[in-house]
Coordinates of C-alpha atoms and ligand atoms in Angstrom, one line a residue:
X1017 CA 163.7 67.4 192.2
X1018 CA 160.6 68.6 190.4
X1019 CA 157.3 68.3 192.6
X1020 CA 154.6 66.1 190.9
X1021 CA 152.7 69.2 190.7
X1022 CA 155.3 71.2 188.9
X1023 CA 155.7 68.2 186.6
X1024 CA 152.1 67.8 186.0
X1025 CA 151.8 71.3 185.1
X1026 CA 154.7 71.3 182.9
X1027 CA 153.4 68.2 181.0
X1028 CA 150.1 70.0 180.7
X1029 CA 151.6 73.1 179.3
X1030 CA 153.6 71.4 176.9
X1031 CA 150.6 69.1 175.7
X1032 CA 148.7 72.5 175.5
X1033 CA 151.5 74.2 173.5
X1034 CA 151.8 71.1 171.2
X1035 CA 148.2 70.9 170.7
X1036 CA 147.8 74.4 170.0
X1037 CA 150.9 74.1 167.3
X1038 CA 148.9 71.3 165.7
X1039 CA 145.6 73.3 165.7
X1040 CA 147.4 76.1 164.5
X1041 CA 149.4 74.3 161.6
X1042 CA 145.8 72.9 160.7
X1043 CA 144.4 76.3 160.4
X1044 CA 147.3 77.6 158.6
X1045 CA 147.2 75.0 156.1
X1046 CA 143.6 75.3 155.4
X1047 CA 143.7 79.1 155.4
X1048 CA 146.5 78.8 152.8
X1049 CA 144.3 76.5 150.8
X1050 CA 141.5 79.0 151.3
X1051 CA 143.8 81.7 150.1
X1052 CA 144.6 80.1 146.9
X1053 CA 141.2 78.7 146.0
X1054 CA 140.0 82.4 146.6
X1055 CA 142.5 83.5 144.2
X1056 CA 141.7 80.6 141.7
X1057 CA 138.0 81.6 142.0
X1058 CA 138.8 85.2 141.4
X1059 CA 141.0 84.3 138.4
X1060 CA 138.1 82.4 136.7
X1061 CA 135.7 85.4 137.4
X1062 CA 138.2 87.7 135.7
X1063 CA 138.8 85.2 132.8
X1064 CA 135.1 85.4 132.4
X1065 CA 135.0 89.2 132.3
X1066 CA 137.5 89.4 129.9
X1067 CA 135.8 86.8 127.8
X1068 CA 133.2 89.3 127.7
X1069 CA 135.5 92.1 126.4
X1070 CA 137.1 89.6 124.0
X1071 CA 133.6 88.8 122.5
X1072 CA 132.5 92.3 122.3
X1073 CA 135.6 93.4 120.3
X1074 CA 135.4 90.3 118.1
X1075 CA 131.7 91.2 117.1
X1076 CA 132.4 94.8 117.0
X1077 CA 135.5 94.5 114.5
X1078 CA 132.9 94.2 111.6
X1079 CA 131.9 98.0 112.0
X1080 CA 135.4 99.0 110.7
X1081 CA 133.9 98.7 107.2
X1082 CA 131.3 101.2 107.9
X1083 CA 131.3 104.8 108.8
X1084 CA 130.9 105.7 112.6
X1085 CA 127.1 106.6 112.2
X1086 CA 125.0 106.9 115.2
X1087 CA 123.7 103.5 114.0
X1088 CA 127.0 102.1 114.5
X1089 CA 127.6 103.9 117.8
X1090 CA 124.1 102.2 119.0
X1091 CA 125.2 98.7 117.7
X1092 CA 128.6 99.3 119.8
X1093 CA 126.5 100.4 122.5
X1094 CA 124.5 97.5 122.6
X1095 CA 127.7 95.1 122.5
X1096 CA 128.8 97.0 125.4
X1097 CA 125.4 97.0 127.1
X1098 CA 124.7 93.1 126.8
X1099 CA 127.8 92.2 128.5
X1100 CA 127.2 93.0 132.1
X1101 CA 130.9 93.9 133.2
X1102 CA 131.9 96.2 130.3
X1103 CA 131.8 100.0 130.3
X1104 CA 132.6 100.9 126.6
X1105 CA 133.4 99.5 123.3
X1106 CA 135.5 101.1 121.0
X1107 CA 137.2 101.0 117.6
X1108 CA 140.6 102.9 117.1
X1109 CA 142.4 104.0 114.0
X1110 CA 145.9 104.6 114.9
X1111 CA 145.8 106.3 118.3
X1112 CA 142.6 107.7 117.9
X1113 CA 139.3 106.7 118.8
X1114 CA 137.4 106.3 115.6
X1115 CA 134.0 105.2 117.1
X1116 CA 132.9 104.3 120.5
X1117 CA 129.8 103.1 122.1
X1118 CA 129.4 106.3 124.2
X1119 CA 128.4 109.1 121.8
X1120 CA 130.9 111.7 121.4
X1121 CA 133.7 109.4 120.6
X1122 CA 134.0 108.5 124.3
X1123 CA 133.7 111.6 126.4
X1124 CA 134.9 109.5 129.4
X1125 CA 138.3 109.3 127.7
X1126 CA 140.4 112.3 128.6
X1127 CA 143.8 111.0 127.3
X1128 CA 143.5 108.7 124.4
X1129 CA 147.0 109.3 123.3
X1130 CA 147.9 107.2 126.4
X1131 CA 146.4 104.2 125.1
X1132 CA 148.9 101.1 124.7
X1133 CA 148.2 98.5 122.1
X1134 CA 148.6 95.4 124.3
X1135 CA 145.8 92.5 124.7
X1136 CA 145.3 93.8 128.3
X1137 CA 146.4 97.2 129.8
X1138 CA 145.6 98.2 133.3
X1139 CA 145.3 102.1 133.5
X1140 CA 145.4 104.2 136.6
X1141 CA 142.7 106.8 137.3
X1142 CA 142.6 109.7 135.2
X1143 CA 145.4 108.2 132.6
X1144 CA 142.9 107.3 130.1
X1145 CA 139.5 108.1 132.0
X1146 CA 138.6 109.5 135.1
X1147 CA 138.4 105.9 136.6
X1148 CA 141.1 103.2 136.7
X1149 CA 140.2 100.7 133.7
X1150 CA 141.2 97.5 132.3
X1151 CA 141.1 97.6 128.5
X1152 CA 141.1 94.5 126.4
X1153 CA 142.4 95.2 122.8
X1154 CA 142.9 93.2 119.7
X1155 CA 143.9 94.1 116.3
X1156 CA 141.5 93.9 113.7
X1157 CA 141.5 95.0 109.9
X1158 CA 141.7 98.7 110.1
X1159 CA 142.8 99.2 113.4
X1160 CA 142.1 97.9 116.9
X1161 CA 138.9 97.2 118.6
X1162 CA 138.9 97.8 122.5
X1163 CA 136.7 97.2 125.4
X1164 CA 136.9 98.6 128.8
X1165 CA 136.0 97.0 131.8
X1166 CA 134.9 98.9 134.9
X1167 CA 137.3 98.8 138.0
X1168 CA 134.1 98.3 140.0
X1169 CA 133.3 94.8 138.8
X1170 CA 137.1 94.2 139.2
X1171 CA 137.1 95.3 142.7
X1172 CA 133.9 93.3 143.5
X1173 CA 135.8 90.2 142.4
X1174 CA 138.8 90.9 144.5
X1175 CA 137.0 91.7 147.6
X1176 CA 134.7 88.8 147.4
X1177 CA 136.6 86.8 149.9
X1178 CA 137.9 87.7 153.6
X1179 CA 140.3 84.7 153.4
X1180 CA 143.1 86.8 151.7
X1181 CA 143.8 90.2 150.0
X1182 CA 143.4 89.9 146.3
X1183 CA 145.0 92.2 143.5
X1184 CA 145.0 92.1 139.8
X1185 CA 148.1 92.1 138.1
X1186 CA 148.5 93.1 134.7
X1187 CA 151.6 93.6 133.0
X1188 CA 153.7 96.1 135.7
X1189 CA 150.6 97.2 137.0
X1190 CA 148.4 95.9 140.1
X1191 CA 144.8 96.8 140.9
X1192 CA 145.3 97.0 144.7
X1193 CA 142.5 97.9 147.5
X1194 CA 140.0 100.6 146.8
X1195 CA 140.8 100.6 143.2
X1196 CA 144.4 102.0 143.4
X1197 CA 146.3 101.1 140.2
X1198 CA 150.1 100.9 141.4
X1199 CA 153.4 99.8 140.1
X1200 CA 154.2 96.2 140.7
X1201 CA 157.4 96.6 142.5
X1202 CA 159.7 93.8 143.7
X1203 CA 158.7 94.5 147.0
X1204 CA 155.5 92.8 146.5
X1205 CA 155.3 89.8 148.6
X1206 CA 152.2 87.9 147.7
X1207 CA 151.9 84.8 145.6
X1208 CA 150.6 84.8 142.1
X1209 CA 148.5 82.6 139.7
X1210 CA 148.6 83.4 136.2
X1211 CA 145.6 83.2 133.7
X1212 CA 146.4 80.9 130.8
X1213 CA 143.9 82.6 128.8
X1214 CA 144.8 86.1 129.3
X1215 CA 148.3 88.1 130.3
X1216 CA 147.2 88.8 133.8
X1217 CA 147.5 87.1 137.3
X1218 CA 145.8 87.2 140.6
X1219 CA 147.9 88.3 143.4
X1220 CA 147.1 86.8 146.9
X1221 CA 148.6 87.0 150.2
X1222 CA 149.4 84.0 152.4
X1223 CA 148.2 83.9 155.6
X1224 CA 150.6 84.3 158.5
X1225 CA 151.6 80.9 160.3
X1226 CA 150.3 82.4 163.6
X1227 CA 147.2 84.5 163.8
X1228 CA 145.4 84.9 167.3
X1229 CA 142.3 86.1 165.4
X1230 CA 142.1 83.1 163.1
X1231 CA 142.8 80.8 166.3
X1232 CA 139.8 82.5 168.1
X1233 CA 137.5 82.5 165.2
X1234 CA 138.1 79.2 164.0
X1235 CA 139.7 77.2 166.6
X1236 CA 138.1 78.2 169.8
X1237 CA 136.2 75.2 170.3
X1238 CA 139.4 72.8 169.8
X1239 CA 141.4 75.1 171.9
X1240 CA 138.8 74.6 174.8
X1241 CA 139.2 70.9 174.0
X1242 CA 142.8 70.8 173.9
X1243 CA 142.8 72.7 177.3
X1244 CA 140.4 70.5 179.0
X1245 CA 142.3 67.5 177.9
X1246 CA 145.9 69.0 178.8
X1247 CA 144.6 69.6 182.3
X1248 CA 143.1 66.4 182.6
X1249 CA 146.2 64.7 181.3
X1250 CA 148.0 67.0 183.9
X1251 CA 145.9 66.1 186.7
X1252 CA 146.0 62.3 186.1
X1253 CA 149.8 62.5 185.7
X1254 CA 149.9 64.3 189.1
X1255 CA 148.0 61.7 190.9
X1256 CA 150.0 58.9 189.2
X1257 CA 153.2 60.6 190.3
X1258 CA 151.8 61.5 193.9
X1259 CA 151.1 57.8 194.3
X1260 CA 154.5 56.8 193.3
X1261 CA 156.4 58.9 195.6
X1262 CA 157.1 57.4 198.6
X1263 CA 154.7 58.9 201.5
X1264 CA 157.5 60.1 203.6
X1265 CA 158.8 62.1 200.6
X1266 CA 155.5 63.7 200.4
X1267 CA 155.3 64.5 204.4
X1268 CA 158.8 66.1 203.9
X1269 CA 157.4 68.3 201.2
X1270 CA 154.2 69.0 203.2
X1271 CA 156.3 70.0 206.2
X1272 CA 158.5 72.2 204.0
X1273 CA 155.4 73.8 202.4
X1274 CA 154.0 74.4 205.8
X1275 CA 151.1 72.1 205.3
X1276 CA 151.2 71.0 208.8
X1277 CA 149.1 73.2 210.8
X1278 CA 148.0 73.4 214.4
X1279 CA 144.8 73.0 215.9
X1280 CA 143.9 73.8 219.5
X1281 CA 142.0 72.0 222.1
X1282 CA 141.3 73.9 225.3
X1283 CA 141.9 72.4 228.7
X1284 CA 139.2 73.7 231.1
X1285 CA 138.6 73.9 234.8
X1286 CA 135.9 71.2 235.5
X1287 CA 134.0 73.2 237.9
X1288 CA 133.7 76.3 235.9
X1289 CA 134.3 75.5 232.5
X1290 CA 137.0 78.2 232.3
X1291 CA 140.0 77.7 229.9
X1292 CA 143.2 77.0 231.7
X1293 CA 145.4 76.1 228.6
X1294 CA 145.3 74.6 225.2
X1295 CA 146.9 71.4 223.8
X1296 CA 148.4 71.8 220.1
X1297 CA 147.4 69.3 217.9
X1298 CA 148.9 68.7 214.6
X1299 CA 146.7 68.6 211.2
X1300 CA 148.0 68.0 207.7
X1301 CA 146.2 70.4 205.5
X1302 CA 146.7 68.5 202.2
X1303 CA 146.0 70.7 199.1
X1304 CA 144.1 67.9 197.4
X1305 CA 143.7 65.2 200.1
X1306 CA 141.6 67.4 202.6
X1307 CA 142.4 67.4 206.3
X1308 CA 144.7 64.3 207.5
X1309 CA 144.4 63.6 211.0
X1310 CA 147.8 63.3 213.0
X1311 CA 147.5 59.3 213.2
X1312 CA 148.1 59.1 209.9
X1313 CA 151.3 61.0 209.5
X1314 CA 153.0 61.1 213.1
X1315 CA 154.1 57.6 213.1
X1316 CA 155.6 58.0 209.7
X1317 CA 157.2 61.4 210.7
X1318 CA 158.5 59.5 213.7
X1319 CA 159.9 56.5 211.7
X1320 CA 161.5 58.8 209.0
X1321 CA 163.4 61.3 211.2
X1322 CA 160.8 63.8 210.2
X1323 CA 159.2 64.5 213.7
X1324 CA 162.0 67.1 214.4
X1325 CA 161.2 69.5 211.5
X1326 CA 157.5 68.8 211.7
X1327 CA 157.3 69.9 215.2
X1328 CA 159.7 72.7 214.8
X1329 CA 157.6 74.0 212.0
X1330 CA 154.4 73.7 214.0
X1331 CA 156.0 75.6 216.8
X1332 CA 157.0 78.2 214.6
X1333 CA 153.2 78.6 213.3
X1334 CA 151.9 78.5 216.8
X1335 CA 154.6 81.2 217.6
X1336 CA 153.3 83.6 214.9
X1337 CA 149.5 83.0 215.1
X1338 CA 149.0 82.6 218.9
X1339 CA 150.7 85.8 220.6
X1340 CA 148.1 88.5 219.0
X1341 CA 145.3 86.2 220.4
X1342 CA 146.2 86.0 223.8
X1343 CA 143.8 88.6 224.8
X1344 CA 141.0 86.0 224.5
X1345 CA 142.7 83.9 227.0
X1346 CA 143.8 83.9 230.6
X1347 CA 147.6 84.8 231.7
X1348 CA 149.8 81.9 232.0
X1349 CA 147.9 80.0 229.3
X1350 CA 149.6 76.6 229.4
X1351 CA 150.2 75.9 225.9
X1352 CA 151.0 72.0 225.5
X1353 CA 153.1 70.9 222.6
X1354 CA 153.4 66.9 222.1
X1355 CA 157.0 66.1 221.5
X1356 CA 158.6 62.9 220.5
X1357 CA 161.5 61.1 222.1
X1358 CA 163.6 61.7 218.9
X1359 CA 163.2 65.3 219.2
X1360 CA 164.3 65.2 222.8
X1361 CA 167.6 63.6 221.9
X1362 CA 168.3 66.4 219.3
X1363 CA 170.7 69.0 220.4
X1364 CA 168.6 71.7 218.9
X1365 CA 165.6 70.6 221.3
X1366 CA 166.3 73.0 223.9
X1367 CA 167.0 75.8 221.3
X1368 CA 163.7 75.1 219.9
X1369 CA 161.8 75.5 223.0
X1370 CA 163.5 78.8 224.2
X1371 CA 163.2 80.0 220.6
X1372 CA 159.5 79.5 220.8
X1373 CA 159.4 81.3 224.2
X1374 CA 160.9 84.3 222.7
X1375 CA 157.7 85.0 220.8
X1376 CA 155.6 85.6 223.8
X1377 CA 155.8 88.4 226.5
X1378 CA 156.9 87.1 230.0
X1379 CA 154.2 85.4 231.9
X1380 CA 151.7 85.3 228.8
X1381 CA 152.1 81.5 228.4
X1382 CA 153.7 78.4 230.0
X1383 CA 155.1 76.0 227.8
X1384 CA 153.9 72.3 228.5
X1385 CA 155.9 69.8 226.8
X1386 CA 153.6 66.5 226.4
X1387 CA 155.8 63.5 226.3
X1388 CA 154.1 60.1 225.6
X1389 CA 154.0 57.2 227.8
X1390 CA 153.4 55.1 224.5
X1391 CA 156.8 55.4 223.2
X1392 CA 160.0 55.0 225.2
X1393 CA 161.9 57.9 226.0
X1394 CA 165.4 57.1 227.2
X1395 CA 166.3 59.0 230.1
X1396 CA 169.8 59.5 229.4
X1397 CA 171.7 62.1 231.4
X1398 CA 172.0 64.5 228.1
X1399 CA 168.2 64.2 228.2
X1400 CA 167.8 64.6 231.6
X1401 CA 170.0 67.7 231.8
X1402 CA 168.1 69.3 228.9
X1403 CA 164.7 68.8 230.4
X1404 CA 165.9 70.1 233.7
X1405 CA 167.5 73.4 232.3
X1406 CA 164.1 73.9 230.3
X1407 CA 162.2 73.6 233.6
X1408 CA 164.5 76.2 234.8
X1409 CA 163.5 78.4 232.1
X1410 CA 159.7 77.8 233.4
X1411 CA 158.8 74.8 231.0
X1412 CA 156.7 72.4 232.5
X1413 CA 156.5 68.6 231.6
X1414 CA 153.7 66.5 231.3
X1415 CA 153.5 62.8 230.9
X1416 CA 151.0 62.2 228.4
X1417 CA 148.7 59.0 227.9
X1418 CA 149.3 58.0 231.5
X1419 CA 148.5 54.4 232.1
X1420 CA 149.1 53.1 228.8
X1421 CA 152.8 52.6 228.9
X1422 CA 155.0 50.3 231.0
X1423 CA 157.7 52.7 232.0
X1424 CA 155.3 55.5 233.4
X1425 CA 156.5 54.9 237.1
X1426 CA 160.1 54.8 236.4
X1427 CA 159.7 58.3 234.4
X1428 CA 158.0 59.6 237.4
X1429 CA 161.0 58.7 239.6
X1430 CA 163.5 60.3 237.4
X1431 CA 161.8 63.0 235.8
X1432 CA 160.2 65.9 237.7
X1433 CA 157.0 66.0 235.7
X1434 CA 154.5 68.6 236.6
X1435 CA 151.2 67.1 235.2
X1436 CA 150.3 63.6 234.2
X1437 CA 147.4 63.4 231.6
X1438 CA 145.2 60.5 232.2
X1439 CA 144.7 58.6 228.9
X1440 CA 141.3 58.9 227.3
X1441 CA 141.1 54.9 227.2
X1442 CA 140.6 55.0 231.2
X1443 CA 138.4 58.1 231.1
X1444 CA 136.2 56.4 228.5
X1445 CA 135.6 53.6 231.1
X1446 CA 133.7 55.8 233.5
X1447 CA 130.3 54.4 233.0
X1448 CA 127.5 53.1 235.1
X1449 CA 129.5 49.7 235.3
X1450 CA 131.5 50.0 238.8
X1451 CA 133.7 47.2 237.7
X1452 CA 134.9 49.1 234.5
X1453 CA 135.4 52.3 236.5
X1454 CA 137.6 50.3 239.1
X1455 CA 140.8 50.8 236.8
X1456 CA 140.2 54.4 236.6
X1457 CA 140.0 54.7 240.4
X1458 CA 143.4 53.0 240.7
X1459 CA 145.0 55.2 238.0
X1460 CA 143.8 58.1 239.6
X1461 CA 144.7 57.1 243.0
X1462 CA 148.3 56.3 241.8
X1463 CA 148.3 59.7 240.3
X1464 CA 147.2 61.4 243.6
X1465 CA 149.4 59.7 245.6
X1466 CA 152.3 60.9 243.5
X1467 CA 150.8 64.6 244.1
X1468 CA 151.2 65.4 240.8
X1469 CA 148.6 67.7 238.7
X1470 CA 146.1 65.9 236.9
X1471 CA 144.7 66.3 233.4
X1472 CA 141.9 64.0 232.2
X1473 CA 141.6 63.5 228.5
X1474 CA 138.8 62.6 226.4
X1475 CA 136.0 63.8 228.7
X1476 CA 132.9 63.1 226.8
X1477 CA 130.0 63.0 229.1
X1478 CA 128.3 64.8 232.2
X1479 CA 128.9 61.7 234.2
X1480 CA 132.6 61.7 233.5
X1481 CA 132.7 65.3 234.4
X1482 CA 130.8 64.6 237.6
X1483 CA 133.1 61.8 238.4
X1484 CA 136.4 63.8 238.0
X1485 CA 134.8 66.5 240.1
X1486 CA 134.0 64.3 242.6
X1487 CA 137.9 62.7 242.6
X1488 CA 139.0 66.4 242.8
X1489 CA 140.6 66.4 239.4
X1490 CA 140.2 69.8 238.0
X1491 CA 141.6 70.0 234.6
X1492 CA 139.7 68.2 231.9
X1493 CA 140.1 67.8 228.2
X1494 CA 137.7 66.5 225.9
X1495 CA 134.6 66.8 223.5
X1496 CA 132.3 67.5 226.2
X1497 CA 133.9 70.9 226.4
X1498 CA 135.7 71.8 223.4
X1499 CA 136.9 69.6 220.2
X1500 CA 140.2 70.7 218.7
X1501 CA 140.0 73.3 216.1
X1502 CA 141.9 76.0 214.2
X1503 CA 142.7 79.2 216.2
X1504 CA 140.4 81.3 214.2
X1505 CA 137.4 79.1 214.8
X1506 CA 138.5 78.9 218.6
X1507 CA 138.5 82.6 218.9
X1508 CA 134.9 82.8 217.2
X1509 CA 133.6 80.1 219.5
X1510 CA 134.9 81.8 222.7
X1511 CA 133.6 85.0 221.7
X1512 CA 130.2 83.3 221.3
X1513 CA 130.4 81.7 224.8
X1514 CA 131.1 85.0 226.3
Ligands
C2E1721 P1 146.9 62.9 222.3 O1 148.3 63.7 222.6 O2 146.6 62.1 223.4 O3 145.9 64.1 222.1 C1 144.6 63.9 222.3 C2 143.8 63.3 221.2 O4 142.6 63.0 221.6 C3 143.7 64.2 220.1 O5 143.6 63.3 219.0 C4 142.2 64.8 220.5 O6 141.4 65.2 219.3 C5 141.6 63.7 220.9 N1 140.5 63.9 221.8 C6 140.3 65.0 222.4 N2 139.1 65.1 223.3 C7 138.6 63.9 223.0 C8 137.4 63.3 223.3 O7 136.6 63.8 224.3 N3 137.0 62.1 222.8 C9 137.9 61.5 221.8 N4 137.4 60.3 221.4 N5 139.0 62.0 221.4 C10 139.4 63.1 222.1 P2 144.3 63.8 217.7 O8 144.3 65.2 217.6 O9 143.8 63.0 216.6 O10 145.7 63.4 218.2 C11 146.0 62.1 218.1 C12 147.4 61.7 218.5 O11 148.5 62.2 217.9 C13 148.0 62.6 219.8 O12 147.2 62.1 220.9 C14 149.3 62.8 219.7 O13 149.8 61.5 220.5 C15 149.7 62.6 218.4 N6 149.9 64.2 218.1 C16 149.3 65.1 217.7 N7 149.8 66.2 217.4 C17 151.0 66.0 217.4 C18 152.6 66.6 217.4 O14 152.3 67.8 217.0 N8 153.6 66.0 217.8 C19 153.5 64.7 218.1 N9 154.5 64.3 218.5 N10 152.5 64.0 218.1 C20 151.2 64.7 217.8
CA1722 CA1 148.9 65.0 224.0
CA1723 CA1 147.3 62.1 225.4

C-alpha cells in the first residue's frame, strides 16, 4: 500500500506534469500563431517591395520608344532610386539588357544570358549578378521591363522575427538564411503561405511541441506557480490522508521507518551524583509532528500488538548507538528497558534480550528489565521460566512504578526482582507537609523491609534528595539531576560536567 507521503508526492508530480503540459500546449499554440503571423507580416512586406518593382517597371516601359541615352538611363536610375528597395531597373530586348539604370548597361550583371522571363525569379549569387537577386519582370511593347530587388532588403524582412525561421520561396528556389539561394527540395519541412498578388510564398518553420528554452523564457512564472500549487495540493492531500489513516497504522509505519528513537535518563548515586545507570525512554521522532512523548503512543502500541516490534526496534537502536559511547560511563552500567506484559508473553522475548546483550562485551552493561506495576503481568509458569532464565544470563528485573498497582506484593512473592522503582507520584509528595510525606514513608519502609534495592523516580528538589539520602535510598532518577535526552546530548552534557 502506498504511504500518504508517496501518494501525495505522486499526486503533486502528476499535477505538476499536467500543469506543465497545459502551459507548454498554450505556449506552443501561441508560438504557432506567432510564427504564422510573422510569416504573414513578411508576406505583406515582400508584397510591398514587389509592388515597388512592379510600379518601377510599369513607369520605365515608356522609355522603350526612346534610345538608351544617358537621359533615359538617368530616368531609369531615378525610378530605381525613388523606390527604396530596388537595385536596378532595366529594359531588355530579347536576352540583352538594352538599357539599365546602371550606366554601362548594368555592370553588375555578369551573365545576362541566364535571365529567365518569369514574373518573379530568384537568382543565386553569381548567376546573374555577384549577389543573390530577385528580379521582377513584365513584358512590355518592345521587350521586357525588369527591376531587381536587393537580397539585403529581403533578408531584413526574413530575419525581422525571432519566432520562426522565414524563407522566401520563388518557384523552385528558396532564399534561405545568410542570403543563400537553394533549390526547394521535397525535404523542405516548413509551412508556406502564398502571396495572392505575386508568384512567391513565405516559408516558415513551425515551433516544436516542446521547447525547454521557450518554457524558461516565456513560462517561468507560470511554471513556478504550478510548482507551488502542486506542492501545496500535495501537502494538503498528505495531511488529509494522514488524518484518515488509523493512528495505529501510522504508528506501525513509524516503527518500520525507525522513527521511534531512544532517549536516555541517567540514574545517579544520590550522595555523589555519579551515574549508575540509564533508563531508555521511547520518543517518536515524527517527520512533521515533531517529538511525540511516549504517553501518546505506548498505550496505542500496547492495544494494537505493536509494543513488541516497537521495543525490539528501540533495543536495536540502543544496541547500535550505545556500545561506542560506553567509555563515558562506568562499567556495568545499568541499562533499563521498559517492557510491557505483551512482550513478556512472546516466545521471542528471551531471544530479543539475549540478542541485545550480544552487542556488548561481557561486564560492559547490565540489562535491567523494567516491568510496570500499572499493568497486570500474568505470572504464568512460562513467563516465570523465561524471566528466570534471563536472570541466569545476568539480566536484572525492576518493578516499575512501585506503589501504584495492586499486584506489587504478589509479584514480589513470585518474582525475584532486583530493584523496585518508587513511582514519582510518591516522591512528589515529599514536601514540608509531614502528612503527605507519611505515605512515602510507608512505601519506603515496605520496600526496605523486603531488602530490595530501591530507585526513587521523579526526584526534582533538593529536599527530595536530602530525604532519600536520610532514608539510605542511594539510587535517584529525576530532573534534579538529569532530564531524558538523546545520547549525543547526554554525552555532551557529561563532558561538560567533567
Ligand atoms: P516511566 O517508566 O515511569 O519513566 C519515567 C518517566 O518519568 C519518564 O517519562 C521521564 O521522563 C519522567 N521523569 C523522569 N524524571 C522526572 C522528574 O523529575 N519529574 C517528572 N515530572 N517526570 C520525570 P516519559 O519519558 O514521558 O515516559 C513516560 C512513560 O512511558 C514511562 O514511564 C513508561 O511507562 C512509558 N515508556 C517510555 N518508554 C517506553 C518503552 O520503551 N516501552 C514501554 N513499554 N513503555 C515506555
Ligand atoms: Ca520505567
Ligand atoms: Ca516509573
